[in-house]
CSV table of C-alpha atoms in Angstrom, one decimal:
chain,number,residue,atom,x,y,z
A,248,UNK,CA,225.4,168.8,175.9
A,249,UNK,CA,221.8,169.0,176.8
A,250,UNK,CA,221.7,172.8,176.2
A,251,UNK,CA,223.5,172.4,172.9
A,252,UNK,CA,220.9,169.8,171.8
A,253,UNK,CA,218.0,172.0,172.9
A,254,UNK,CA,219.5,175.0,171.0
A,255,UNK,CA,219.9,172.8,167.8
A,256,UNK,CA,216.3,171.6,168.1
A,257,UNK,CA,215.1,175.2,168.5
A,258,UNK,CA,217.1,176.3,165.4
A,259,UNK,CA,215.7,173.4,163.4
A,260,UNK,CA,212.1,174.2,164.4
A,261,UNK,CA,212.7,177.9,163.5
A,262,UNK,CA,213.9,176.9,160.0
A,263,UNK,CA,211.0,174.6,159.5
A,264,UNK,CA,208.5,177.3,160.5
A,265,UNK,CA,210.2,179.7,158.2
A,266,UNK,CA,210.0,177.3,155.2
A,267,UNK,CA,206.3,176.7,155.9
A,268,UNK,CA,205.6,180.4,156.2
A,269,UNK,CA,207.3,180.9,152.8
A,270,UNK,CA,205.2,178.2,151.2
A,271,UNK,CA,202.1,179.7,152.7
A,272,UNK,CA,202.8,183.1,151.2
A,273,UNK,CA,204.2,182.0,147.8
A,274,UNK,CA,201.7,179.2,147.1
A,275,UNK,CA,198.6,179.0,149.3
A,276,UNK,CA,197.9,182.8,149.1
A,277,UNK,CA,198.5,182.9,145.3
A,278,UNK,CA,196.0,183.5,142.6
A,279,UNK,CA,197.2,180.3,140.9
A,280,UNK,CA,196.4,178.2,143.9
A,281,UNK,CA,192.9,179.8,144.0
A,282,UNK,CA,192.4,178.6,140.4
A,283,UNK,CA,193.7,175.2,141.4
A,284,UNK,CA,191.1,175.0,144.1
A,285,UNK,CA,188.4,176.1,141.7
A,286,UNK,CA,189.5,173.3,139.3
A,287,UNK,CA,189.2,170.7,142.1
A,288,UNK,CA,186.1,172.0,143.9
A,289,UNK,CA,184.2,174.0,141.3
A,290,UNK,CA,183.9,177.1,143.5
A,291,UNK,CA,185.3,180.6,143.3
A,292,UNK,CA,187.4,181.8,146.2
A,293,UNK,CA,186.6,185.3,147.5
A,294,UNK,CA,189.2,185.6,150.3
A,295,UNK,CA,191.4,183.6,152.6
A,296,UNK,CA,193.1,183.5,156.0
A,297,UNK,CA,195.6,181.0,157.4
A,298,UNK,CA,198.5,180.3,159.7
A,299,UNK,CA,201.5,178.0,160.1
A,300,UNK,CA,201.0,175.7,163.2
A,301,UNK,CA,203.1,173.4,165.3
A,302,UNK,CA,201.6,171.0,167.8
A,303,UNK,CA,204.3,169.6,170.1
A,304,UNK,CA,204.0,166.1,171.6
A,305,UNK,CA,202.7,166.2,175.1
A,306,UNK,CA,201.9,169.9,174.9
A,307,UNK,CA,199.6,171.4,172.2
A,308,UNK,CA,196.0,171.2,171.0
A,309,UNK,CA,193.2,173.5,170.0
A,310,UNK,CA,189.8,173.9,171.6
A,311,UNK,CA,186.4,173.9,169.8
A,312,UNK,CA,184.1,176.6,171.2
A,313,UNK,CA,181.0,178.5,170.0
A,314,UNK,CA,183.1,181.6,169.2
A,315,UNK,CA,184.7,179.9,166.2
A,316,UNK,CA,181.5,178.8,164.5
A,317,UNK,CA,181.0,180.5,161.2
A,318,UNK,CA,177.7,181.5,159.7
A,319,UNK,CA,178.8,180.7,156.2
A,320,UNK,CA,180.6,177.7,154.6
A,321,UNK,CA,184.4,177.6,154.5
A,322,UNK,CA,186.8,175.6,152.5
A,323,UNK,CA,189.5,174.2,154.8
A,324,UNK,CA,192.8,173.4,153.2
A,325,UNK,CA,195.4,171.9,155.4
A,326,UNK,CA,198.9,170.7,154.4
A,327,UNK,CA,200.2,168.5,157.3
A,328,UNK,CA,203.6,167.0,158.2
A,329,UNK,CA,204.4,164.4,160.9
A,330,UNK,CA,207.2,162.1,161.6
A,331,UNK,CA,206.1,158.7,160.5
A,332,UNK,CA,209.5,157.1,159.6
A,333,UNK,CA,209.7,154.8,162.7
A,334,UNK,CA,208.0,151.4,162.6
A,335,UNK,CA,204.3,151.7,163.5
A,336,UNK,CA,204.4,155.5,163.5
A,337,UNK,CA,202.2,156.0,160.5
A,338,UNK,CA,199.6,153.7,161.9
A,339,UNK,CA,199.7,155.4,165.3
A,340,UNK,CA,198.9,158.8,163.6
A,341,UNK,CA,196.3,157.2,161.2
A,342,UNK,CA,194.1,155.7,163.9
A,343,UNK,CA,194.4,158.7,166.2
A,344,UNK,CA,196.2,156.6,168.9
A,345,UNK,CA,198.6,159.5,169.6
A,346,UNK,CA,196.1,162.4,168.9
A,347,UNK,CA,197.0,165.2,166.5
A,348,UNK,CA,194.0,164.6,164.3
A,349,UNK,CA,191.6,167.4,163.2
A,350,UNK,CA,188.0,166.8,164.3
A,351,UNK,CA,184.8,168.4,163.0
A,352,UNK,CA,181.6,168.2,165.0
A,353,UNK,CA,178.2,169.8,165.0
A,354,UNK,CA,177.5,172.5,167.5
A,355,UNK,CA,175.2,171.4,170.3
A,356,UNK,CA,172.6,173.7,171.9
A,357,UNK,CA,173.9,172.4,175.2
A,358,UNK,CA,176.9,174.6,175.9
A,359,UNK,CA,178.5,171.7,177.9
A,360,UNK,CA,179.1,170.0,174.5
A,361,UNK,CA,181.5,172.8,173.6
A,362,UNK,CA,183.5,172.3,176.7
A,363,UNK,CA,183.6,168.5,176.1
A,364,UNK,CA,185.0,169.1,172.6
A,365,UNK,CA,188.4,169.9,174.1
A,366,UNK,CA,188.7,166.5,175.7
A,367,UNK,CA,186.9,164.5,172.9
A,368,UNK,CA,188.2,161.0,172.4
A,369,UNK,CA,187.4,158.4,169.8
A,370,UNK,CA,185.2,156.1,171.8
A,371,UNK,CA,182.9,154.7,169.1
A,372,UNK,CA,180.2,157.3,169.9
A,373,UNK,CA,181.2,159.9,167.4
A,374,UNK,CA,178.0,160.6,165.5
A,375,UNK,CA,178.2,163.8,163.6
A,376,UNK,CA,182.0,163.9,163.8
A,377,UNK,CA,184.6,163.8,161.0
A,378,UNK,CA,188.1,163.0,162.0
A,379,UNK,CA,191.0,163.9,159.6
A,380,UNK,CA,194.1,162.0,160.8
A,381,UNK,CA,197.5,163.6,160.7
A,382,UNK,CA,199.8,162.2,157.9
A,383,UNK,CA,203.1,163.1,156.4
A,384,UNK,CA,203.1,165.5,153.5
A,385,UNK,CA,199.3,165.3,153.0
A,386,UNK,CA,196.9,168.0,151.7
A,387,UNK,CA,193.4,167.8,153.0
A,388,UNK,CA,190.4,169.7,151.5
A,389,UNK,CA,187.1,169.8,153.4
A,390,UNK,CA,184.1,172.1,152.8
A,391,UNK,CA,182.9,173.0,156.2
A,392,UNK,CA,179.2,173.9,156.5
A,393,UNK,CA,178.0,176.7,158.7
A,394,UNK,CA,177.5,175.5,162.3
A,395,UNK,CA,180.4,173.2,162.4
A,396,UNK,CA,183.2,173.4,165.0
A,397,UNK,CA,186.7,172.1,164.5
A,398,UNK,CA,189.7,171.4,166.7
A,399,UNK,CA,193.0,169.6,166.7
A,400,UNK,CA,193.2,166.8,169.3
A,401,UNK,CA,195.9,167.0,172.0
A,402,UNK,CA,199.1,165.4,170.7
A,403,UNK,CA,200.1,162.7,173.1
A,404,UNK,CA,203.6,162.6,174.7
A,405,UNK,CA,203.9,159.2,173.1
A,406,UNK,CA,203.6,160.7,169.6
A,407,UNK,CA,206.7,160.2,167.3
A,408,UNK,CA,207.1,164.0,167.1
A,409,UNK,CA,205.2,167.2,166.4
A,410,UNK,CA,202.4,167.8,164.0
A,411,UNK,CA,203.3,170.7,161.6
A,412,UNK,CA,200.8,172.2,159.2
A,413,UNK,CA,199.8,175.1,157.0
A,414,UNK,CA,196.1,175.6,157.8
A,415,UNK,CA,194.2,177.8,155.3
A,416,UNK,CA,190.6,178.8,155.4
A,417,UNK,CA,189.0,180.0,152.1
A,418,UNK,CA,185.7,181.8,151.7
A,419,UNK,CA,183.9,180.4,148.7
A,420,UNK,CA,181.5,182.4,146.5
A,421,UNK,CA,177.9,181.3,147.2
A,422,UNK,CA,176.0,181.2,144.0
A,423,UNK,CA,173.3,178.9,145.4
A,424,UNK,CA,174.3,176.1,143.1
A,425,UNK,CA,176.1,173.0,144.2
A,426,UNK,CA,179.3,172.3,142.2
A,427,UNK,CA,178.7,169.9,139.3
A,428,UNK,CA,180.1,166.4,139.6
A,429,UNK,CA,181.7,164.8,136.6
A,430,UNK,CA,179.8,161.7,135.6
A,431,UNK,CA,181.4,160.3,132.4
A,432,UNK,CA,185.0,159.2,131.8
A,433,UNK,CA,185.4,162.1,129.4
A,434,UNK,CA,184.2,164.6,132.0
A,435,UNK,CA,186.5,163.1,134.6
A,436,UNK,CA,189.4,163.3,132.1
A,437,UNK,CA,188.6,166.9,131.4
A,438,UNK,CA,188.5,167.8,135.1
A,439,UNK,CA,191.8,166.0,135.7
A,440,UNK,CA,193.4,168.0,132.8
A,441,UNK,CA,192.1,171.3,134.3
A,442,UNK,CA,193.6,170.4,137.7
A,443,UNK,CA,196.9,169.5,136.2
A,444,UNK,CA,197.1,172.8,134.3
A,445,UNK,CA,196.2,174.8,137.4
A,446,UNK,CA,198.7,172.9,139.5
A,447,UNK,CA,201.4,173.7,136.9
A,448,UNK,CA,200.5,177.4,137.1
A,449,UNK,CA,200.6,177.3,140.9
A,450,UNK,CA,204.1,175.7,140.9
A,451,UNK,CA,205.4,178.1,138.3
A,452,UNK,CA,204.1,181.1,140.3
A,453,UNK,CA,205.5,179.8,143.5
A,454,UNK,CA,208.9,179.1,142.0
A,455,UNK,CA,208.9,182.7,140.6
A,456,UNK,CA,208.1,184.1,144.0
A,457,UNK,CA,210.7,182.0,145.7
A,458,UNK,CA,213.4,183.1,143.2
């Protein structure tokens, strides 16, 4: 019985990974999605890279180290999935109680800081750190400046389940000008209309590729 349950769990994980890989190829790597990102952020996308990831409870995490620091800005786009159906599960993910959050921190000239990043904990002394909690069916966009390190905190064995995500990294065009911020209600409405149109294009292109 235990072997059958393990086999069923492995098959389900394989199917989930396949579905996320298909979404990555059909949507996140599409020209329509690049246009959607431009509508939301105001920057042109030059190229991209990404992967489908699974962080299992009690097993997985990533490590921040100097080798992953980029010399140019990156637009991080992460679509995450976690099991938050049980009572209190969503709160446990949201506050980082069970780990699984993605953390950004400034590189320190002291190399010991890079090693400490792997065991970083929320202890109230997190100056210079941004934590993005894991949440179900949530898309997070973050413009990562040069010199920042990122890592996914170890997922505790007490977590409700795995953290799954599609983690994309886009290289934006650097024109030396910060993206304009809408100020008036009319500008905000126009920006929202552009995002909606681009989202429709992305969905249509993804549906066509899937078909």
